[in-house]
């Protein structure tokens, strides 16, 4: 098995709680999004990215989106998964994020995991399955 990373942004702590579940299940290195870039991505075979829905169902724009824009073109051939929490809406930010990933040659290793607010038992199980899929 190669090296795995979990890269996230969390405003309220819910997406970080999700990240911690994946880190524990995967034995991965954990990075806040501001501490990750394309050069670091090169060191990993599997990366799970976590970002909550912000504003009008978009990725967090000041820290996460710039990091994502930097790394997404260098993820070809890596096992990639996406996750995040939301407080409203229907998950449109995740569908848009998946489409952006695919448009940039990113092959997602499994279904993305979204949960409303903090991860419950169902979300925890889905995140552990996500970890298995990329690990």
Short mmCIF file of C-alpha atoms in Angstrom, two decimals:
data_model
loop_
_atom_site.label_atom_id
_atom_site.label_comp_id
_atom_site.label_asym_id
_atom_site.label_seq_id
_atom_site.Cartn_x
_atom_site.Cartn_y
_atom_site.Cartn_z
CA UNK A 1 0.00 0.00 0.00
CA UNK A 2 1.20 3.48 -0.82
CA UNK A 3 1.07 6.57 1.31
CA UNK A 4 -2.28 8.19 1.95
CA UNK A 5 -3.24 11.74 2.86
CA UNK A 6 -6.43 13.37 4.08
CA UNK A 7 -6.66 17.07 3.16
CA UNK A 8 -9.52 19.16 4.49
CA UNK A 9 -11.03 22.51 5.34
CA UNK A 10 -13.38 22.79 8.29
CA UNK A 11 -15.17 25.87 9.57
CA UNK A 12 -17.34 24.39 12.31
CA UNK A 13 -15.43 21.18 12.99
CA UNK A 14 -17.86 18.82 11.24
CA UNK A 15 -15.66 18.21 8.19
CA UNK A 16 -12.62 17.81 10.45
CA UNK A 17 -14.55 15.18 12.42
CA UNK A 18 -15.14 13.41 9.08
CA UNK A 19 -11.44 13.76 8.22
CA UNK A 20 -10.46 12.22 11.57
CA UNK A 21 -12.61 9.14 10.83
CA UNK A 22 -10.87 8.65 7.47
CA UNK A 23 -7.40 9.27 8.99
CA UNK A 24 -8.08 6.66 11.70
CA UNK A 25 -9.42 4.08 9.25
CA UNK A 26 -6.65 4.66 6.70
CA UNK A 27 -3.64 5.44 8.85
CA UNK A 28 -3.20 8.53 6.68
CA UNK A 29 -1.30 11.78 7.10
CA UNK A 30 -3.65 14.68 7.92
CA UNK A 31 -3.31 18.14 6.37
CA UNK A 32 -5.31 21.32 6.69
CA UNK A 33 -5.81 22.54 3.13
CA UNK A 34 -3.48 25.53 3.55
CA UNK A 35 -0.61 23.11 4.27
CA UNK A 36 -1.05 21.04 1.08
CA UNK A 37 -0.12 21.65 -2.56
CA UNK A 38 0.71 19.86 -5.83
CA UNK A 39 4.31 19.24 -4.74
CA UNK A 40 3.11 17.45 -1.59
CA UNK A 41 0.44 15.57 -3.58
CA UNK A 42 3.25 13.95 -5.57
CA UNK A 43 4.30 12.06 -2.40
CA UNK A 44 0.94 10.28 -2.03
CA UNK A 45 -0.78 7.44 -3.88
CA UNK A 46 -4.17 8.02 -2.27
CA UNK A 47 -5.73 11.31 -1.17
CA UNK A 48 -9.11 12.03 0.39
CA UNK A 49 -10.21 15.66 0.15
CA UNK A 50 -12.79 17.09 2.53
CA UNK A 51 -14.58 20.42 2.22
CA UNK A 52 -17.97 21.56 3.48
CA UNK A 53 -20.58 23.33 1.41
CA UNK A 54 -20.11 27.09 1.71
CA UNK A 55 -22.23 30.04 0.68
CA UNK A 56 -24.35 29.13 -2.32
CA UNK A 57 -23.17 25.49 -2.25
CA UNK A 58 -19.56 26.07 -3.30
CA UNK A 59 -16.17 24.95 -2.02
CA UNK A 60 -14.57 27.18 0.60
CA UNK A 61 -13.09 29.96 -1.54
CA UNK A 62 -10.17 31.52 0.33
CA UNK A 63 -8.16 28.45 1.34
CA UNK A 64 -9.64 25.25 -0.09
CA UNK A 65 -10.47 26.30 -3.66
CA UNK A 66 -6.96 27.68 -4.38
CA UNK A 67 -5.36 24.48 -3.02
CA UNK A 68 -7.77 22.32 -5.07
CA UNK A 69 -7.02 24.36 -8.20
CA UNK A 70 -3.29 23.81 -7.57
CA UNK A 71 -3.47 20.03 -7.08
CA UNK A 72 -6.34 18.79 -9.26
CA UNK A 73 -4.25 18.64 -12.41
CA UNK A 74 -1.66 16.41 -10.72
CA UNK A 75 -4.01 13.71 -9.39
CA UNK A 76 -4.12 11.44 -12.44
CA UNK A 77 -3.31 7.85 -11.49
CA UNK A 78 -3.94 8.44 -7.79
CA UNK A 79 -6.79 7.03 -5.73
CA UNK A 80 -8.92 10.06 -4.87
CA UNK A 81 -12.06 10.43 -2.79
CA UNK A 82 -14.14 13.45 -1.75
CA UNK A 83 -16.16 14.14 1.39
CA UNK A 84 -17.74 17.02 3.27
CA UNK A 85 -20.55 18.22 5.46
CA UNK A 86 -23.38 20.59 4.73
CA UNK A 87 -26.02 22.43 6.68
CA UNK A 88 -28.50 23.18 3.88
CA UNK A 89 -29.16 22.39 0.25
CA UNK A 90 -29.04 19.01 -1.44
CA UNK A 91 -25.37 18.33 -2.11
CA UNK A 92 -25.01 20.41 -5.29
CA UNK A 93 -21.55 21.57 -4.20
CA UNK A 94 -20.39 17.94 -4.17
CA UNK A 95 -21.84 17.21 -7.62
CA UNK A 96 -20.10 20.31 -8.98
CA UNK A 97 -16.84 19.30 -7.26
CA UNK A 98 -17.05 15.77 -8.70
CA UNK A 99 -17.66 17.19 -12.19
CA UNK A 100 -14.66 19.53 -11.81
CA UNK A 101 -12.50 16.62 -10.66
CA UNK A 102 -13.55 14.44 -13.60
CA UNK A 103 -13.02 17.32 -16.05
CA UNK A 104 -9.43 17.49 -14.80
CA UNK A 105 -8.73 13.77 -15.25
CA UNK A 106 -9.31 12.79 -11.63
CA UNK A 107 -10.78 9.31 -11.28
CA UNK A 108 -12.76 9.05 -8.05
CA UNK A 109 -12.19 5.73 -6.30
CA UNK A 110 -15.62 5.58 -4.69
CA UNK A 111 -18.82 7.48 -4.11
CA UNK A 112 -18.28 10.75 -2.31
CA UNK A 113 -19.53 11.00 1.26
CA UNK A 114 -21.64 13.93 2.42
CA UNK A 115 -23.37 14.34 5.73
CA UNK A 116 -25.64 16.92 7.28
CA UNK A 117 -23.78 18.61 10.14
CA UNK A 118 -21.66 16.26 12.29
CA UNK A 119 -21.04 12.69 11.10
CA UNK A 120 -23.54 10.18 12.49
CA UNK A 121 -23.24 6.37 12.49
CA UNK A 122 -24.27 6.13 8.84
CA UNK A 123 -21.72 8.76 7.76
CA UNK A 124 -19.03 7.12 9.90
CA UNK A 125 -19.62 3.78 8.16
CA UNK A 126 -19.56 5.48 4.74
CA UNK A 127 -16.28 7.25 5.60
CA UNK A 128 -14.71 3.97 6.75
CA UNK A 129 -15.79 2.41 3.42
CA UNK A 130 -14.26 5.40 1.60
CA UNK A 131 -10.98 4.79 3.45
CA UNK A 132 -11.02 1.11 2.40
CA UNK A 133 -11.72 2.10 -1.22
CA UNK A 134 -8.62 4.30 -1.47
CA UNK A 135 -6.43 2.34 0.95
#
